[in-house]
Coordinates of C-alpha atoms in Angstrom, one line a residue:
M30 CA 20.2 38.9 -6.9
S31 CA 23.9 37.9 -6.8
E32 CA 24.4 34.3 -5.6
S33 CA 27.2 35.5 -3.5
K34 CA 24.6 37.5 -1.3
K35 CA 22.3 36.1 1.4
E36 CA 19.0 35.2 0.0
V37 CA 16.0 34.9 2.4
L38 CA 13.2 32.5 1.2
G39 CA 10.0 31.2 2.7
F40 CA 9.1 27.5 3.3
Q41 CA 6.7 25.6 1.4
T42 CA 3.4 25.4 3.3
E43 CA 3.7 21.8 3.6
V44 CA 7.2 22.3 5.0
K45 CA 5.8 24.6 7.8
Q46 CA 3.2 22.0 8.7
M47 CA 6.0 19.5 9.0
L48 CA 8.2 21.8 11.1
H49 CA 5.3 22.3 13.5
L50 CA 4.6 18.5 14.1
M51 CA 8.2 18.0 14.5
V52 CA 8.6 20.6 17.3
H53 CA 5.2 20.2 18.9
S54 CA 4.2 16.6 18.3
L55 CA 7.2 14.3 18.3
Y56 CA 9.4 15.6 21.2
S57 CA 9.4 12.3 23.1
N58 CA 10.9 10.8 20.1
R59 CA 13.8 13.1 19.8
E60 CA 16.4 10.6 19.4
I61 CA 15.2 10.0 15.7
F62 CA 16.9 13.2 14.7
L63 CA 20.3 11.4 14.7
R64 CA 18.9 8.1 13.0
E65 CA 17.4 10.3 10.2
L66 CA 20.4 12.6 9.5
V67 CA 23.0 9.5 9.6
S68 CA 20.7 7.7 7.4
N69 CA 20.6 10.7 4.9
A70 CA 24.2 10.9 5.1
S71 CA 24.7 7.2 4.2
D72 CA 22.2 7.7 1.2
A73 CA 24.3 10.4 -0.2
I74 CA 27.5 8.5 -0.1
D75 CA 25.5 5.6 -1.7
K76 CA 24.4 7.8 -4.7
L77 CA 27.9 9.2 -5.1
R78 CA 29.2 5.9 -5.4
F79 CA 26.7 5.0 -8.0
V80 CA 27.2 8.2 -10.0
A81 CA 31.1 7.5 -10.0
L82 CA 30.5 4.4 -11.9
Q83 CA 30.0 6.3 -14.9
N84 CA 32.3 9.4 -13.8
P85 CA 35.2 8.0 -11.5
Q86 CA 36.6 11.5 -11.6
L87 CA 34.1 12.7 -9.1
L88 CA 35.7 10.6 -6.3
S89 CA 39.0 12.0 -4.9
S90 CA 41.9 9.7 -5.1
D91 CA 42.2 8.6 -1.5
S92 CA 38.3 8.2 -1.1
K93 CA 37.5 6.4 2.0
P94 CA 34.0 7.8 2.7
S95 CA 32.7 8.1 6.2
I96 CA 30.2 9.8 8.4
R97 CA 31.7 12.0 10.8
I98 CA 29.9 13.4 13.9
R99 CA 31.5 16.1 16.3
V100 CA 30.4 17.4 19.4
D101 CA 31.3 21.0 20.3
E102 CA 30.3 21.4 24.1
T103 CA 31.4 25.2 24.1
A104 CA 29.1 26.2 21.2
Q105 CA 26.5 23.5 21.9
T106 CA 26.6 22.0 18.6
I107 CA 26.3 18.5 17.0
T108 CA 27.8 18.4 13.3
I109 CA 27.0 15.4 10.9
S110 CA 29.4 15.6 8.1
D111 CA 29.6 13.1 5.2
D112 CA 31.6 12.6 1.8
G113 CA 28.5 12.2 -0.1
I114 CA 27.3 13.6 -3.5
G115 CA 26.4 16.9 -2.0
M116 CA 24.1 19.6 -3.4
T117 CA 24.0 22.6 -5.7
R118 CA 22.5 25.9 -4.6
S119 CA 19.4 24.9 -6.4
E120 CA 19.1 21.7 -5.0
V121 CA 19.7 22.9 -1.5
I122 CA 16.5 25.3 -2.1
D123 CA 14.4 22.4 -3.7
H124 CA 15.4 19.7 -1.3
L125 CA 15.3 21.8 2.0
G126 CA 12.7 24.3 1.2
T127 CA 10.1 22.1 -0.2
I128 CA 9.1 18.5 0.2
A129 CA 9.8 17.6 -3.4
K130 CA 8.0 14.5 -4.0
S131 CA 4.8 13.6 -5.5
G132 CA 2.1 12.8 -3.1
T133 CA 3.0 15.5 -0.7
R134 CA -0.8 16.4 -0.1
D135 CA -1.6 12.9 0.6
F136 CA 1.3 12.8 3.1
I137 CA 0.1 15.8 4.9
A138 CA -3.4 14.6 4.9
H139 CA -2.2 11.6 7.1
L140 CA -0.5 13.7 9.7
S141 CA -3.1 13.5 12.6
G142 CA -1.3 14.9 15.7
D143 CA -1.3 11.5 17.0
Q144 CA 2.4 11.3 18.1
K145 CA 2.9 7.7 17.7
K146 CA 1.0 7.3 14.3
D147 CA 2.8 10.6 12.9
S148 CA 6.2 9.4 14.2
Q149 CA 6.1 6.5 11.9
L150 CA 5.6 8.7 8.8
I151 CA 9.0 10.4 9.4
G152 CA 11.4 9.8 6.4
Q153 CA 8.8 8.5 3.9
V154 CA 9.1 11.4 1.4
G155 CA 12.4 12.6 2.4
V156 CA 11.3 14.7 5.6
G157 CA 13.6 13.0 7.8
F158 CA 16.0 16.2 7.6
Y159 CA 13.2 18.1 9.3
S160 CA 13.4 16.0 12.6
S161 CA 16.6 18.4 13.3
F162 CA 14.2 20.8 14.5
I163 CA 12.9 18.5 17.3
V164 CA 16.2 19.4 19.2
A165 CA 17.8 22.4 17.4
E166 CA 17.0 26.0 17.6
K167 CA 19.0 26.7 14.6
V168 CA 20.0 24.4 11.8
T169 CA 23.1 25.3 9.4
V170 CA 23.9 23.1 6.2
V171 CA 27.0 23.7 4.4
T172 CA 27.1 21.6 1.2
R173 CA 29.3 21.2 -2.0
K174 CA 28.3 19.1 -4.9
A175 CA 30.8 16.5 -6.1
G176 CA 32.7 17.8 -9.2
E177 CA 32.1 21.4 -8.2
S178 CA 34.8 23.6 -7.0
A179 CA 35.7 24.6 -3.5
D180 CA 34.0 28.0 -3.7
S181 CA 31.0 26.7 -5.3
A182 CA 29.5 25.4 -2.0
T183 CA 26.4 26.6 -0.2
C184 CA 25.3 27.5 3.2
W185 CA 21.6 27.0 4.3
E186 CA 20.4 28.2 7.6
S187 CA 17.1 28.4 9.5
D188 CA 15.5 28.4 12.8
G189 CA 12.5 26.5 11.5
Q190 CA 10.2 29.5 12.0
G191 CA 9.1 29.8 8.4
E192 CA 12.1 31.0 6.6
F193 CA 15.5 30.1 5.6
S194 CA 18.7 31.7 4.1
V195 CA 21.1 30.6 1.4
E196 CA 24.3 32.1 0.6
S197 CA 27.5 31.0 -1.1
T198 CA 30.5 29.8 0.8
T199 CA 33.6 27.4 0.4
R200 CA 34.1 23.8 1.6
D201 CA 37.3 22.0 0.9
Q202 CA 35.8 18.7 0.1
Y203 CA 32.7 17.6 -1.4
G204 CA 29.9 16.4 0.8
T205 CA 27.5 18.0 3.5
D206 CA 27.8 19.2 6.9
V207 CA 24.6 19.5 9.1
I208 CA 25.3 21.7 12.1
L209 CA 22.7 21.5 14.8
H210 CA 22.6 24.3 17.4
I211 CA 20.9 22.5 20.2
K212 CA 18.1 24.0 22.1
P213 CA 19.0 24.7 25.8
E214 CA 16.5 22.1 27.2
D215 CA 18.3 19.5 24.9
R216 CA 22.0 19.9 25.8
D217 CA 22.1 16.6 27.4
L218 CA 22.5 15.3 23.9
V219 CA 25.6 17.3 23.5
S220 CA 27.6 14.3 24.7
K221 CA 29.7 11.9 23.1
F222 CA 28.6 8.9 25.5
K223 CA 24.9 9.7 24.7
L224 CA 25.5 10.0 21.0
K225 CA 27.3 6.8 20.8
N226 CA 24.5 5.0 22.8
I227 CA 22.0 6.4 20.2
L228 CA 24.1 5.5 17.1
N229 CA 24.7 1.8 18.7
R230 CA 20.9 1.4 18.9
Y231 CA 19.7 3.0 15.6
S232 CA 22.8 2.9 13.2
D233 CA 24.9 0.0 13.8
H234 CA 23.8 -1.6 10.7
I235 CA 24.9 1.3 8.4
S236 CA 27.8 -0.1 6.1
T237 CA 29.6 3.3 6.0
P238 CA 32.0 4.0 8.9
I239 CA 30.3 6.2 11.4
L240 CA 33.4 8.0 13.1
M241 CA 33.7 10.1 16.3
L242 CA 37.0 11.8 17.8
K243 CA 38.7 9.6 20.4
D244 CA 38.9 10.6 23.8
E245 CA 41.9 9.7 26.0
Y246 CA 43.2 10.6 29.5
K247 CA 45.8 13.1 29.7
D248 CA 46.9 14.5 33.2
E249 CA 44.0 12.6 34.7
K250 CA 41.5 14.6 32.4
M251 CA 39.6 13.3 29.6
V252 CA 40.8 15.0 26.3
E253 CA 39.8 14.8 22.8
T254 CA 42.4 13.6 20.5
N255 CA 42.8 14.1 16.5
E256 CA 42.1 10.5 15.8
W257 CA 38.8 9.2 14.6
E258 CA 37.3 5.9 15.8
S259 CA 34.3 4.0 14.4
V260 CA 31.5 3.5 16.4
N261 CA 29.4 1.2 14.2
E262 CA 30.2 -2.2 13.1
G263 CA 30.6 -0.6 9.4
S264 CA 29.5 -3.9 7.4
A265 CA 26.4 -4.2 5.4
L266 CA 23.8 -6.1 7.5
W267 CA 22.5 -8.2 4.9
T268 CA 26.1 -9.7 4.2
R269 CA 26.2 -11.2 7.7
S270 CA 24.9 -14.7 8.5
K271 CA 21.5 -14.8 10.0
N272 CA 23.0 -16.1 13.4
Q273 CA 25.1 -13.0 13.5
V274 CA 22.2 -10.5 13.4
T275 CA 19.8 -10.1 16.2
E276 CA 16.0 -9.7 16.0
E277 CA 16.4 -6.1 17.1
Q278 CA 19.3 -5.2 14.4
Y279 CA 16.8 -6.6 11.7
K280 CA 14.2 -4.2 13.1
E281 CA 16.6 -1.3 13.3
F282 CA 17.9 -1.9 9.6
Y283 CA 14.2 -2.0 8.5
H284 CA 13.7 1.5 10.0
H285 CA 16.7 2.7 7.9
V286 CA 15.9 1.1 4.8
A287 CA 12.0 1.8 4.8
H288 CA 12.1 5.1 6.6
D289 CA 9.5 3.8 8.8
A290 CA 9.6 3.9 12.7
S291 CA 7.0 1.0 13.1
D292 CA 8.6 -2.5 13.4
P293 CA 8.1 -4.9 10.4
L294 CA 5.6 -7.6 10.5
C295 CA 8.2 -10.2 9.2
W296 CA 11.2 -10.6 7.0
T297 CA 13.2 -13.1 5.1
H298 CA 17.1 -13.0 4.8
N299 CA 18.7 -15.4 2.4
R300 CA 21.8 -16.1 0.5
V301 CA 21.0 -17.7 -3.1
E302 CA 23.9 -19.6 -4.8
G303 CA 23.7 -21.3 -8.2
K304 CA 23.7 -19.9 -11.8
S305 CA 22.9 -16.4 -10.0
E306 CA 24.4 -15.4 -6.7
Y307 CA 22.8 -12.8 -4.7
I308 CA 21.3 -12.0 -1.1
Q309 CA 17.6 -11.0 -0.4
L310 CA 16.6 -9.3 3.0
L311 CA 13.1 -8.4 2.3
Y312 CA 10.5 -7.2 4.8
V313 CA 6.7 -6.7 5.1
P314 CA 5.6 -3.7 6.8
S315 CA 3.2 -3.5 9.8
E316 CA 1.9 -0.3 8.5
A317 CA 0.7 0.8 4.9
P318 CA 2.8 3.6 3.4
F319 CA 0.5 6.6 2.3
D320 CA 1.4 6.2 -1.3
L321 CA 0.3 2.5 -1.4
W322 CA -2.1 2.9 -4.2
D323 CA 0.6 4.8 -6.2
R324 CA 1.4 2.0 -8.8
E325 CA 4.3 4.3 -10.0
S326 CA 5.8 4.3 -6.6
V327 CA 8.4 1.7 -6.8
H328 CA 11.0 2.7 -4.3
G329 CA 10.7 0.0 -1.7
V330 CA 13.5 -2.4 -2.7
K331 CA 17.2 -1.3 -3.1
L332 CA 19.5 -2.9 -5.7
Y333 CA 23.1 -3.3 -4.9
V334 CA 25.8 -5.0 -6.6
K335 CA 28.7 -6.2 -4.7
R336 CA 27.6 -4.0 -1.9
V337 CA 27.5 -0.8 -4.2
F338 CA 24.1 1.0 -4.5
I339 CA 22.7 0.9 -7.8
M340 CA 19.0 2.0 -7.5
D341 CA 15.9 1.7 -5.8
D342 CA 13.4 1.2 -8.9
A343 CA 11.8 -1.7 -7.2
S344 CA 9.5 -2.4 -10.5
Q345 CA 12.8 -4.2 -11.8
L346 CA 13.1 -6.4 -8.6
L347 CA 9.7 -7.3 -7.7
P348 CA 6.1 -7.3 -9.6
R349 CA 3.9 -4.1 -9.0
Y350 CA 1.7 -6.1 -6.9
M351 CA 4.3 -6.6 -4.1
R352 CA 5.0 -2.8 -3.9
F353 CA 4.4 -2.9 -0.2
V354 CA 7.8 -4.9 0.3
R355 CA 10.8 -3.2 1.6
G356 CA 14.5 -4.4 1.8
V357 CA 17.7 -4.8 -0.3
I358 CA 18.9 -7.2 -3.0
D359 CA 22.4 -7.4 -3.5
S360 CA 23.8 -9.2 -6.7
E361 CA 27.3 -10.8 -7.2
D362 CA 26.6 -11.3 -11.2
L363 CA 25.4 -8.0 -12.4
P364 CA 27.7 -5.5 -13.9
L365 CA 28.5 -2.5 -11.6
N366 CA 27.9 -0.1 -14.6
V367 CA 24.3 -1.5 -15.2
S368 CA 21.6 0.6 -16.5
R369 CA 17.8 0.4 -16.5
E370 CA 18.1 -0.6 -20.4
I371 CA 20.6 -3.6 -19.3
L372 CA 18.4 -4.6 -16.6
Q373 CA 15.4 -5.0 -18.9
Q374 CA 17.3 -7.5 -20.9
S375 CA 19.2 -9.3 -18.2
R376 CA 18.7 -13.0 -17.6
D377 CA 20.4 -12.4 -14.2
L378 CA 17.8 -9.9 -13.1
R379 CA 14.9 -12.1 -14.3
T380 CA 16.3 -14.8 -12.1
I381 CA 16.4 -12.5 -9.4
R382 CA 13.1 -11.0 -9.6
D383 CA 11.5 -14.7 -10.1
G384 CA 13.3 -15.9 -7.0
S385 CA 12.6 -12.8 -4.9
T386 CA 8.9 -13.1 -5.7
K387 CA 8.7 -16.7 -5.0
R388 CA 10.5 -15.8 -1.6
V389 CA 7.9 -13.3 -0.6
L390 CA 5.2 -15.7 -1.4
S391 CA 6.9 -18.2 0.8
M392 CA 7.3 -15.8 3.7
L393 CA 3.5 -14.7 3.3
E394 CA 2.6 -18.7 3.4
D395 CA 4.6 -19.1 6.6
L396 CA 2.9 -16.1 8.1
A397 CA -0.5 -17.3 7.1
K398 CA 0.2 -20.8 8.6
N399 CA 2.0 -20.1 11.8
K400 CA 1.0 -16.5 12.7
V401 CA -2.9 -16.1 11.6
A402 CA -3.4 -13.0 13.7
D403 CA -0.3 -11.2 11.9
Y404 CA -1.2 -12.6 8.5
D405 CA -5.0 -11.1 9.1
K406 CA -3.3 -7.8 9.8
F407 CA -1.3 -7.9 6.6
W408 CA -4.3 -9.0 4.9
A409 CA -6.4 -6.0 6.1
L410 CA -3.3 -3.8 5.1
F411 CA -2.1 -5.2 1.7
G412 CA -4.7 -7.8 0.5
N413 CA -6.2 -5.6 -2.2
V414 CA -2.7 -5.0 -3.5
L415 CA -2.0 -8.8 -3.5
K416 CA -5.2 -9.4 -5.4
E417 CA -3.4 -7.6 -8.4
G418 CA -1.1 -10.6 -8.8
I419 CA -3.9 -12.8 -9.8
G420 CA -4.0 -10.9 -13.0
E421 CA -0.3 -10.0 -13.3
D422 CA 1.5 -13.0 -12.4
V423 CA 0.0 -16.2 -13.9
G424 CA 2.9 -18.4 -13.1
N425 CA 2.2 -18.0 -9.3
R426 CA -1.6 -17.7 -9.8
E427 CA -2.4 -20.8 -7.6
R428 CA -0.3 -19.7 -4.8
I429 CA -1.7 -16.3 -4.6
Q430 CA -5.1 -18.0 -4.6
K431 CA -4.3 -19.6 -1.6
L432 CA -3.3 -16.7 0.3
L433 CA -6.6 -14.6 -0.7
R434 CA -9.0 -14.3 2.1
F435 CA -12.8 -13.6 1.7
V436 CA -15.9 -12.7 3.5
S437 CA -18.5 -15.4 2.8
T438 CA -22.0 -16.2 4.0
A439 CA -20.5 -18.7 6.5
S440 CA -17.7 -16.2 8.0
S441 CA -19.9 -13.4 9.8
G442 CA -18.5 -10.4 7.9
V443 CA -14.8 -11.0 8.6
A444 CA -12.4 -11.8 5.6
S445 CA -11.3 -15.3 6.9
T446 CA -12.6 -17.7 4.2
T447 CA -9.7 -19.2 2.4
L448 CA -10.6 -21.1 -1.3
E449 CA -9.4 -24.3 0.4
G450 CA -11.8 -23.9 3.3
Y451 CA -14.7 -23.1 1.0
V452 CA -13.8 -26.3 -1.5
S453 CA -13.7 -28.3 2.1
R454 CA -17.3 -27.1 2.6
M455 CA -19.0 -27.5 -0.6
K456 CA -22.4 -29.3 -0.7
E457 CA -22.4 -32.9 -2.5
G458 CA -23.2 -32.2 -5.9
Q459 CA -22.4 -28.6 -5.9
K460 CA -20.9 -27.4 -9.4
G461 CA -18.4 -24.7 -8.3
I462 CA -17.5 -21.7 -6.0
Y463 CA -20.2 -19.2 -5.9
Y464 CA -19.5 -15.6 -5.3
L465 CA -21.4 -12.4 -5.6
V466 CA -19.8 -8.8 -6.0
A467 CA -21.6 -5.6 -4.8
E468 CA -20.4 -2.2 -3.5
T469 CA -19.1 -4.0 -0.5
P470 CA -19.3 -7.4 1.1
E471 CA -21.8 -6.0 3.5
I472 CA -24.3 -4.6 0.7
A473 CA -23.5 -8.2 -1.0
S474 CA -24.8 -10.0 2.1
R475 CA -28.2 -8.1 1.9
S476 CA -28.9 -9.1 -1.9
P477 CA -31.9 -10.7 -2.9
L478 CA -29.7 -12.9 -5.0
L479 CA -28.6 -14.8 -1.9
E480 CA -32.1 -16.0 -0.9
I481 CA -32.0 -19.4 -3.0
F482 CA -28.4 -20.1 -1.5
K483 CA -29.7 -19.3 2.1
K484 CA -32.5 -21.7 1.6
K485 CA -30.2 -24.6 0.4
D486 CA -27.4 -23.6 3.0
V487 CA -24.9 -22.9 0.2
E488 CA -21.8 -20.9 1.0
V489 CA -21.3 -17.9 -1.3
L490 CA -18.0 -15.5 -1.4
L491 CA -19.1 -12.0 -0.7
M492 CA -17.0 -9.5 -2.5
G493 CA -17.1 -5.6 -2.8
G494 CA -15.3 -2.9 -4.9
P495 CA -13.7 -2.5 -8.3
I496 CA -10.8 -4.5 -7.1
D497 CA -12.9 -7.6 -6.8
E498 CA -14.7 -7.4 -9.8
W499 CA -11.4 -7.2 -11.8
L500 CA -10.0 -9.8 -9.7
M501 CA -12.9 -12.3 -10.7
Q502 CA -12.1 -11.8 -14.4
Y503 CA -8.9 -13.6 -13.9
M504 CA -9.4 -16.1 -11.3
G505 CA -10.2 -19.0 -13.8
E506 CA -10.3 -22.2 -11.6
F507 CA -9.4 -23.4 -8.2
E508 CA -8.6 -26.9 -7.8
G509 CA -10.7 -27.9 -10.5
K510 CA -13.8 -25.8 -9.3
T511 CA -14.9 -23.1 -11.7
F512 CA -16.0 -19.6 -10.3
I513 CA -19.8 -19.1 -10.9
N514 CA -21.2 -15.6 -10.6
A515 CA -24.6 -15.6 -8.5
A516 CA -25.6 -12.7 -10.2
K517 CA -25.8 -14.3 -13.5
G518 CA -29.3 -15.1 -15.1
D519 CA -28.1 -18.6 -16.1
L520 CA -27.6 -19.9 -12.5
D521 CA -27.0 -23.6 -12.4
L522 CA -27.2 -25.0 -9.0
G523 CA -26.5 -28.3 -10.7
D524 CA -27.5 -31.3 -8.4
L525 CA -28.7 -28.9 -5.7
S526 CA -31.7 -28.2 -7.7
D527 CA -34.1 -31.0 -7.9
K528 CA -36.1 -32.1 -11.0
E529 CA -39.5 -30.8 -9.7
E530 CA -38.1 -27.3 -9.3
K531 CA -36.5 -27.1 -12.9
E532 CA -40.0 -28.3 -14.1
A533 CA -41.8 -25.7 -11.9
V534 CA -39.8 -22.9 -13.6
E535 CA -40.8 -24.0 -16.9
K536 CA -44.6 -24.1 -16.0
L537 CA -44.3 -20.8 -14.2
Q538 CA -43.3 -19.2 -17.6
T539 CA -46.4 -20.3 -19.0
E540 CA -48.8 -19.7 -15.9
Y541 CA -47.6 -16.1 -15.6
Q542 CA -47.2 -15.5 -19.4
S543 CA -49.8 -12.5 -19.3
L544 CA -48.0 -10.9 -16.3
I545 CA -44.7 -11.2 -17.9
A546 CA -45.9 -9.7 -21.1
N547 CA -47.4 -6.6 -19.1
F548 CA -44.0 -6.0 -17.2
K549 CA -42.1 -6.2 -20.8
T550 CA -44.5 -3.7 -22.4
S551 CA -44.3 -1.4 -19.3
L552 CA -40.4 -1.3 -19.0
G553 CA -39.7 -1.7 -22.7
E554 CA -36.0 -1.0 -23.6
K555 CA -35.1 -0.9 -19.9
V556 CA -34.7 -4.5 -19.7
Q557 CA -33.6 -7.4 -21.9
D558 CA -36.1 -9.7 -20.6
V559 CA -38.6 -10.4 -17.9
R560 CA -39.1 -14.0 -16.3
M561 CA -40.3 -16.0 -13.4
S562 CA -37.7 -17.3 -10.9
L563 CA -37.4 -19.5 -8.1
R564 CA -34.2 -18.0 -7.0
L565 CA -36.0 -15.6 -4.5
T566 CA -37.7 -16.7 -1.5
D567 CA -38.7 -13.3 -0.1
S568 CA -38.2 -10.4 -2.2
P569 CA -40.7 -9.7 -5.0
A570 CA -37.9 -9.0 -7.6
C571 CA -34.2 -9.0 -8.7
I572 CA -31.9 -8.1 -11.7
V573 CA -29.4 -10.6 -13.0
S574 CA -27.1 -10.3 -16.1
D575 CA -27.0 -11.9 -19.2
P576 CA -24.5 -14.9 -19.0
N577 CA -22.2 -13.4 -21.7
A578 CA -23.0 -9.8 -20.6
L579 CA -20.5 -7.6 -18.3
S580 CA -21.7 -7.7 -14.7
P581 CA -23.4 -4.6 -13.2
A582 CA -20.5 -4.1 -10.9
F583 CA -17.9 -4.5 -13.8
I584 CA -20.0 -1.6 -15.5
R585 CA -19.9 0.5 -12.5
M586 CA -16.2 0.2 -12.1
M587 CA -15.5 1.0 -16.0
K588 CA -17.5 4.1 -15.6
A589 CA -15.9 5.1 -12.6
A590 CA -12.7 5.0 -14.4
G591 CA -14.0 7.0 -17.3
Q592 CA -13.9 3.9 -19.7
P593 CA -16.6 3.4 -22.4
V594 CA -19.0 0.5 -21.7
P595 CA -21.3 -1.2 -24.0
E596 CA -25.0 -1.2 -23.3
N597 CA -26.1 -3.8 -20.9
K598 CA -29.7 -4.3 -20.3
P599 CA -30.5 -6.2 -17.2
I600 CA -32.8 -9.2 -17.0
L601 CA -35.8 -8.9 -14.5
E602 CA -36.6 -11.8 -12.3
L603 CA -39.9 -12.1 -10.5
N604 CA -40.8 -14.2 -7.4
P605 CA -44.2 -15.9 -7.9
N606 CA -44.2 -16.8 -4.3
N607 CA -44.2 -13.2 -3.3
P608 CA -47.7 -12.0 -2.2
L609 CA -47.1 -8.4 -4.2
V610 CA -46.5 -10.6 -7.2
S611 CA -49.1 -13.2 -6.8
R612 CA -51.6 -10.3 -6.3
L613 CA -50.5 -8.6 -9.4
Q614 CA -51.0 -11.9 -11.2
E615 CA -54.5 -12.4 -9.5
D616 CA -55.7 -9.0 -10.2
G617 CA -57.1 -8.4 -13.6
K618 CA -56.5 -4.7 -14.0
F619 CA -52.5 -4.2 -14.1
D620 CA -50.9 -1.1 -13.4
A621 CA -47.9 -0.2 -15.3
D622 CA -46.6 1.8 -12.2
W623 CA -45.9 -1.3 -10.3
A624 CA -43.5 -2.8 -12.8
Q625 CA -41.6 0.3 -12.8
L626 CA -41.4 0.4 -9.1
L627 CA -40.5 -3.4 -8.7
F628 CA -37.8 -2.6 -11.4
D629 CA -36.3 0.3 -9.5
Q630 CA -36.4 -1.5 -6.2
A631 CA -34.3 -4.4 -7.7
L632 CA -31.9 -2.0 -9.0
L633 CA -31.5 -0.2 -5.7
A634 CA -31.0 -3.5 -3.8
E635 CA -27.9 -4.3 -6.2
G636 CA -26.5 -0.9 -5.5
E637 CA -27.2 0.6 -9.0
Q638 CA -28.1 4.2 -9.4
L639 CA -31.6 5.3 -10.5
A640 CA -31.7 7.3 -13.8
D641 CA -34.4 9.5 -12.3
P642 CA -34.6 9.4 -8.2
A643 CA -37.3 12.0 -8.0
D644 CA -39.5 10.1 -10.5
F645 CA -39.0 6.8 -8.3
V646 CA -40.3 8.8 -5.3
H647 CA -43.1 10.4 -6.9
R648 CA -44.1 7.2 -8.3
L649 CA -43.7 5.3 -4.8
N650 CA -45.7 8.2 -3.1
Q651 CA -48.8 7.8 -5.9
M652 CA -48.8 4.0 -5.3
L653 CA -48.9 4.7 -1.5
L654 CA -51.8 7.1 -1.9
K655 CA -53.8 4.4 -4.0
T656 CA -53.4 1.8 -1.5
V657 CA -53.8 3.7 1.9
T658 CA -57.4 4.4 2.9
T659 CA -58.9 7.0 5.2
E660 CA -59.7 4.3 7.4
N661 CA -56.2 2.7 7.6
L662 CA -54.8 6.4 8.3
T663 CA -57.2 6.8 11.5
K664 CA -56.4 3.5 13.0
N665 CA -54.3 3.6 16.2

């Protein structure tokens, strides 16, 4: 098919879902269409400025880029025009017919039909354009790529019902026009006064001038002139002093830069002077982006040089464990033609990165100290991401440690325990900070391994999931206190264990020598060792790890990631004070099934998977059959 002819194509499935959401779920948020289209126009102009650093011929000689908004009351249309980079025909099809970004499936999965929640997702993967269909019965886009000829322009058009058309056209200047044919029920928007109010509320922070045609009185009637006037302040918000920016303006700029309709949790705005001069305006969101766990997603912070947009590759500006941060950094020292290769070797950028990292940590410290409820919300959203910094950012490890929050045996299942708080509550004679990792903190709280700690009223940090097991490999010390894994076989309670207890354990090894030998024979290669222990007060048995071996939780994490792991046989510890173990010791006839049953129970208690669950069930039933008499079954 010739490109000069009209081509009719179908939307990608995800776009159809998005359009349905826009039309049916977000109507009461209809004003967001203008915010999103103006934001897209601003981004297009920023991109052209960046590309023109290497190809100055792309810009017209009299280039003064602007965003122009025109109202046609006769045709009932609103047109948003820009002098940005524009699009080719193939780019139009890719960008307006599909959601061309990784993670689209996850994004669509987050669309719940809940108007408030879904409206917060608008713009996160380039879907802001589709908000046009909230108010438009038809949308026409005319665009020409910078550097291309006037007759290379493309016209895209759709009514949002499942198809769109594409055909060649002409446009005198590079850039894009978005023409909205407004629905009859929304024609109150076809008003300069109405649109100016929306722009003042949502887009005043845009640094590119936003223009509308002036009106003036002639013959006592208001008529449109041919003179454009600016309806926004037209200066980059981050360049203004803090006392010139209102809280509402900070929030609206966040909506623009983060493509997030919810308000930020907190922000920091600073001008740094010295060897390197730069401005930071950095935000912490109040809602987690859907792609938070994509460590390659690094688009949160934009880099400007002397107000010229350079890139939004945030991995150059902040460490990956701060990928939740949104905002801008504007440098006065970096060259305008900076490339990623130059950035990697730039001393100025390293200074900016280090300074910005410390600034974000200071912002979080202030939040934790002065707005505890807000910090709790931050921790629930981003705590597991922040934990990555313990292994990645050695220089700031101590500061990050103080920001960590844990569930502990003293916190009633809420992640509110700080390491400083734990240390302040340590018992006299306690050697270190005890912790236990399981599948979840709740599962850890039910572990038999905690019984000795409960008996001695010693606090234990309860942790869960792969990130916590990874975290503890890098924690080192805190305020001179070592971290001690409660699941290790060489558990040392220090001065909390009296001399009599230590002597009792040694005596038990001799006293129960025959039972221990029977267990070892029955379990064979499944265990590294079997021994008596006083760490249990109620349960008959538990499994622990060799002091030099990987913990079971860490091995589970490695297996889940498909990584090879060395063989790690557990140690089985028996509780001599448990009636079942005592009975086995007293009974001269040892049944090997009991050894396997207690071992399997200990594995299950620590969240392990049994190699043969059916065998466990069969063995349990057989043991029950041996112990249950006819008399027991007939009792009321």
